[in-house]
Amino acid sequence: MSELTFEQMLEESIKSIHSGEVVEGTVIDVKPDEIVLNIGYKSDGILTRSEYTNDSSVDLTKVVKPGDTMEVKILKVNDGEGQVVLTYKRLAADRVNKRIEEAYNNQEVMKAPVVQVMEGGLGVVVEEARIFIPASLVSDIYEKDLSKYLGQEIEFVISEYNPKRRRYIGDRRCLISARKAELQKELFERIHEGDIVAGVVKNVTDFGAFVDLGGADGLLHISEMSWGHVEHPRKVFKVGDELNVLIKEINGSKIALSLKFEDENPWKNAAEKYAVGNVVAGKVARMTDFGAFVELEPGIDALLHVSQISKEHVEKPADVLSIGQEVTAKIVDFNEADKKISLSVKAMAASPAREEQDEDVVSVDIDAVITAQAEDDAQ
């Protein structure tokens, strides 16, 4: 068998090169827009910036240096000038396609930075591959402005994989929902009715505040915000406030909260403070045609019936009283069981003997008065 000539050996070497082959090369020269590699063939390989990355602003001298080795893919054996044309980004794309396919099949949680915020969602990059996360899959709640995510590294799973169309769709919402479900499960295993737990106000409405307990939200109804009267929840709380709240009731996935702690219950020592015959002071909180309700302290209101406002005849409480006005009166009835107190200003001027005979100075059944008033109004 005759030996091959140099020309024949060179031709055999060139024949062994084909497009699509992955080879390892050594950088022998680098310019801002071009890398020259020795790939062990007749000609050196040329790797342009556009075939290294999609970022046209990259200076290649900043990312590689002579002597570095790198794997590349052959695009053309001869570009017409005897040079071998190489690509790095397409090789990286092939590998990342496989990486994304594996992540898709295994439902692996991926992490990548947000590089673009669009009207319809977010764009993230995984090793040169762009993945789109639709706005509906960014969070488990509607978010009108997604700009806060720009530059953030976020987690997601691949929900759609279509390499032919280079279509990769990410889903972050399912991860958030799964984590919340796990936190909710842990929370409900931990809490019980009567517990006092820490929470953060998440939302304030006209009827109450929703408090994040770290896994589930509880409702703090306006009626449970204080032993006293609360005009509007927004006058008391704002989003972000930290609270220690009482778990009043757990009903399925619903949690009712309260700030009416029993040790702060104003009725605990009310029997002594508001015993019949005691003289007390308070402010008019609200009025009706049949009387005025006087706040003696937050959580305790007493009824000053229209007949007990003055020795003189009073047609309507509003004729002589105003909201916020301070009044001094005598306790004429105390019902701890029903939490009802009746007052009389008229009794202040009466002598003890006179009080016993004065039929006007009597215990007032508040419920009966209100019911009677409602019946009169209906007629």
XYZ file of C-alpha atoms in Angstrom:
379
model
C 0.000 0.000 0.000
C 1.500 3.306 -1.127
C 1.897 6.164 1.319
C -0.428 9.174 1.008
C 1.056 12.382 -0.259
C 0.794 15.555 1.862
C -1.887 16.880 -0.456
C -3.903 13.654 -0.114
C -3.553 13.662 3.662
C -4.722 17.291 3.766
C -7.704 16.453 1.578
C -8.602 13.504 3.792
C -8.446 15.831 6.815
C -10.716 18.352 5.147
C -13.165 15.620 4.128
C -13.513 14.643 7.776
C -14.909 18.099 8.595
C -18.652 18.516 8.247
C -21.270 21.049 9.195
C -22.865 20.473 12.537
C -19.819 18.819 14.077
C -18.870 19.914 17.580
C -15.154 20.474 18.074
C -12.861 21.921 20.693
C -10.670 24.839 19.694
C -7.989 27.010 21.250
C -8.208 30.780 20.998
C -5.193 32.118 19.082
C -6.436 35.644 18.467
C -9.329 37.765 19.632
C -10.741 41.089 18.462
C -13.750 43.002 19.818
C -15.984 41.428 17.150
C -14.166 38.197 16.183
C -12.421 35.185 17.706
C -9.891 33.041 15.800
C -9.522 29.434 16.965
C -7.157 26.626 16.130
C -9.491 23.675 15.637
C -6.846 21.221 14.326
C -7.769 21.505 10.680
C -6.173 23.018 7.603
C -7.656 26.407 8.321
C -8.361 28.198 11.543
C -11.950 28.685 12.599
C -13.610 32.106 12.699
C -16.184 32.857 15.386
C -17.901 36.224 14.908
C -19.601 38.175 17.646
C -23.017 37.509 16.115
C -22.336 33.763 16.371
C -21.016 34.061 19.898
C -23.945 35.914 21.467
C -27.183 37.731 20.721
C -25.862 40.762 22.584
C -24.403 43.082 19.921
C -22.743 45.253 22.575
C -20.396 42.546 23.863
C -16.664 43.174 23.443
C -15.197 39.707 22.822
C -11.806 40.748 24.214
C -13.525 41.077 27.586
C -14.921 37.532 27.614
C -12.128 35.357 26.125
C -8.347 35.579 25.781
C -5.675 33.746 23.746
C -5.044 30.288 25.150
C -8.632 29.727 26.257
C -10.290 26.549 24.996
C -13.920 26.353 24.017
C -16.310 24.018 22.288
C -17.851 25.300 19.065
C -20.029 24.003 16.269
C -19.008 24.061 12.602
C -21.375 26.027 10.405
C -19.371 25.958 7.121
C -16.205 24.100 6.205
C -15.267 26.822 3.710
C -16.753 30.291 3.612
C -15.363 30.898 0.129
C -12.126 32.304 1.465
C -10.836 29.041 2.886
C -11.953 29.767 6.444
C -14.059 27.532 8.659
C -17.119 29.360 10.011
C -17.970 28.521 13.635
C -20.801 29.175 16.029
C -20.903 29.126 19.802
C -24.380 30.468 20.499
C -26.102 27.802 18.389
C -24.244 25.065 20.218
C -25.274 26.706 23.487
C -28.843 26.928 22.168
C -28.855 23.219 21.327
C -27.647 22.403 24.799
C -30.068 24.740 26.501
C -32.891 23.265 24.395
C -32.025 19.897 25.868
C -31.761 21.477 29.300
C -35.197 23.070 28.946
C -36.676 19.829 27.608
C -35.411 17.955 30.667
C -36.765 20.668 32.961
C -40.120 20.489 31.169
C -40.337 16.704 31.425
C -39.306 16.688 35.095
C -41.248 19.841 36.068
C -37.999 21.152 37.486
C -38.014 24.561 39.129
C -35.764 26.897 37.129
C -34.366 30.259 38.139
C -33.460 33.107 35.774
C -33.276 36.922 35.694
C -36.064 39.004 34.170
C -34.515 40.874 31.228
C -37.656 42.310 29.669
C -41.058 43.520 30.851
C -43.724 43.497 28.175
C -47.389 44.401 28.208
C -48.322 40.746 28.133
C -45.758 39.347 30.540
C -42.084 38.876 31.379
C -39.067 37.714 29.400
C -36.350 35.695 31.145
C -33.139 34.227 29.737
C -31.732 30.781 30.461
C -28.313 30.352 28.844
C -29.188 32.464 25.778
C -32.673 30.921 25.461
C -35.579 33.312 25.978
C -38.543 32.099 27.990
C -41.812 34.011 28.091
C -43.933 34.126 31.242
C -47.444 35.465 30.453
C -48.829 38.064 32.872
C -51.529 35.589 33.954
C -48.808 33.138 35.048
C -46.569 35.621 36.872
C -48.526 35.606 40.135
C -51.642 34.142 41.729
C -53.105 37.646 41.958
C -53.665 40.215 39.217
C -50.750 42.605 38.876
C -51.271 45.525 36.536
C -47.685 46.789 36.739
C -44.994 44.157 36.224
C -42.083 46.605 36.054
C -41.013 45.753 39.619
C -39.777 42.365 38.343
C -37.213 43.827 35.921
C -33.760 42.624 36.952
C -35.128 40.235 39.568
C -34.203 36.568 39.536
C -37.416 34.576 39.682
C -38.363 30.912 39.862
C -40.700 29.156 37.426
C -41.420 25.861 35.701
C -41.683 25.238 31.954
C -45.359 24.806 31.101
C -44.952 24.667 27.304
C -41.993 23.372 25.277
C -41.935 23.726 21.483
C -38.322 23.693 20.188
C -39.318 23.828 16.505
C -40.947 27.198 17.040
C -38.502 28.195 19.768
C -41.526 28.640 21.996
C -40.866 28.221 25.695
C -43.532 29.273 28.203
C -42.831 29.610 31.920
C -45.253 29.425 34.837
C -44.526 31.126 38.161
C -48.097 31.194 39.449
C -48.276 27.443 40.091
C -45.225 27.640 42.369
C -46.733 30.494 44.377
C -50.040 28.633 44.705
C -48.288 25.435 45.786
C -46.230 27.260 48.400
C -49.277 29.055 49.747
C -51.156 25.748 49.971
C -48.293 24.233 51.957
C -48.062 27.262 54.251
C -51.830 27.185 54.736
C -51.707 23.518 55.688
C -48.934 24.187 58.200
C -50.820 27.185 59.615
C -54.078 25.298 60.176
C -52.177 22.468 61.864
C -50.634 24.996 64.228
C -53.399 27.418 65.205
C -56.487 26.959 67.376
C -59.428 29.087 68.443
C -58.372 31.275 71.334
C -54.749 31.569 70.197
C -53.109 34.976 69.901
C -50.976 35.142 66.751
C -48.969 37.748 64.845
C -50.163 39.026 61.476
C -49.772 41.815 58.939
C -52.653 43.868 57.535
C -52.974 42.908 53.876
C -56.087 44.822 52.838
C -58.555 47.241 54.444
C -62.205 47.423 53.389
C -65.336 49.220 54.574
C -66.333 46.237 56.731
C -62.977 45.155 58.137
C -59.350 44.272 57.523
C -57.770 41.138 56.084
C -54.729 40.048 58.046
C -52.034 37.773 56.616
C -51.220 35.165 59.239
C -48.413 33.563 57.237
C -50.254 30.978 55.160
C -53.835 32.245 55.181
C -55.732 35.482 55.652
C -58.049 36.106 58.568
C -60.883 38.648 58.674
C -60.830 41.236 61.408
C -64.393 42.558 61.208
C -65.039 46.184 62.152
C -67.121 44.997 65.109
C -64.091 43.107 66.467
C -61.545 45.902 66.117
C -62.160 47.455 69.504
C -64.343 47.235 72.582
C -65.330 50.769 71.635
C -66.921 52.184 68.496
C -64.865 52.199 65.269
C -66.092 54.690 62.693
C -64.185 53.186 59.752
C -61.414 50.542 59.517
C -59.196 52.858 57.446
C -59.123 55.327 60.312
C -57.581 52.645 62.502
C -55.434 50.475 60.217
C -53.364 50.672 57.069
C -51.775 48.028 54.852
C -48.544 46.770 56.382
C -49.530 47.283 60.030
C -48.291 44.477 62.292
C -50.831 43.144 64.787
C -51.254 40.534 67.476
C -54.749 39.184 66.943
C -57.028 36.723 68.705
C -58.315 33.778 66.665
C -61.997 33.980 67.475
C -63.288 31.246 65.164
C -62.030 28.775 62.554
C -64.666 27.607 60.086
C -63.179 25.473 57.322
C -60.684 27.705 55.548
C -62.165 30.877 57.059
C -60.579 32.504 60.077
C -62.383 35.157 62.143
C -60.124 37.445 64.141
C -60.627 39.849 67.011
C -58.800 42.544 68.947
C -61.322 42.403 71.790
C -59.099 40.657 74.320
C -60.948 39.456 77.399
C -58.488 40.974 79.854
C -59.319 44.364 78.310
C -63.099 43.817 78.439
C -64.541 47.005 79.977
C -67.483 45.015 81.403
C -65.186 42.965 83.683
C -65.315 45.549 86.482
C -68.426 47.387 85.327
C -70.699 46.153 88.151
C -68.821 48.191 90.734
C -68.089 51.234 88.571
C -71.635 51.509 87.238
C -73.720 50.351 90.191
C -77.215 51.823 90.486
C -76.988 55.201 92.197
C -73.491 56.033 90.969
C -73.038 59.353 89.224
C -71.062 59.081 85.994
C -69.922 61.290 83.135
C -69.821 60.450 79.452
C -70.119 61.828 75.935
C -73.136 61.616 73.665
C -72.208 59.090 70.980
C -75.466 58.930 68.993
C -79.087 59.944 69.247
C -82.511 58.630 68.342
C -85.990 60.073 68.830
C -86.389 58.129 72.080
C -83.084 58.987 73.688
C -79.341 59.488 73.524
C -76.650 56.837 73.861
C -73.839 58.047 76.077
C -70.371 56.481 75.876
C -69.138 56.045 79.429
C -65.878 54.475 78.180
C -64.861 52.617 75.014
C -67.120 49.573 74.831
C -69.751 50.727 77.308
C -72.712 52.837 76.194
C -75.698 53.750 78.341
C -79.143 54.939 77.337
C -80.318 58.341 78.491
C -84.030 58.105 77.711
C -85.722 61.274 76.458
C -87.886 61.291 79.585
C -84.792 61.364 81.784
C -82.900 64.198 80.091
C -84.486 67.028 82.083
C -87.175 67.852 84.625
C -88.659 69.911 81.824
C -90.443 68.173 78.956
C -88.096 67.354 76.055
C -89.631 66.514 72.687
C -86.474 65.128 71.078
C -82.960 64.595 72.484
C -81.500 66.647 69.631
C -83.378 69.675 70.933
C -81.110 69.867 74.004
C -78.139 67.596 73.295
C -75.458 67.301 70.603
C -73.051 64.589 69.519
C -69.855 64.761 71.593
C -71.468 66.761 74.383
C -70.420 65.665 77.848
C -73.226 64.846 80.251
C -73.315 63.860 83.905
C -76.059 61.489 84.992
C -77.049 58.935 87.596
C -77.155 55.188 86.986
C -80.809 54.101 87.409
C -80.485 50.575 86.015
C -77.580 48.161 85.474
C -78.065 44.830 83.680
C -74.718 43.047 83.444
C -76.131 39.936 81.755
C -77.524 41.912 78.823
C -74.840 44.614 79.075
C -77.397 47.429 79.394
C -77.231 50.569 81.489
C -79.877 53.272 81.905
C -79.113 56.850 82.923
C -81.077 59.766 84.283
C -80.117 63.428 84.464
C -83.431 64.255 86.074
C -82.589 62.007 89.037
C -79.565 64.179 89.785
C -81.796 66.967 91.077
C -84.182 64.759 93.033
C -83.868 64.057 96.738
C -83.581 60.409 97.810
C -87.146 60.404 99.111
C -88.389 62.073 95.995
C -86.575 59.525 93.810
C -88.485 56.679 95.434
C -91.780 58.373 94.654
C -90.918 59.768 91.236
C -92.444 57.441 88.728
C -90.532 59.082 85.899
C -87.211 57.926 87.316
C -87.453 54.238 86.467
C -85.426 51.467 84.915
C -85.663 51.661 81.136
C -85.923 48.504 79.046
C -83.787 49.564 76.089
C -84.880 46.726 73.806
C -88.549 47.403 74.536
C -88.113 51.091 73.796
C -86.366 50.421 70.492
C -88.999 47.848 69.472
C -91.835 50.201 70.314
C -90.190 53.003 68.398
C -89.774 50.767 65.340
C -93.466 49.768 65.515
C -94.530 53.410 65.720
C -92.389 54.262 62.709
C -93.893 51.373 60.751
C -97.405 52.663 61.411
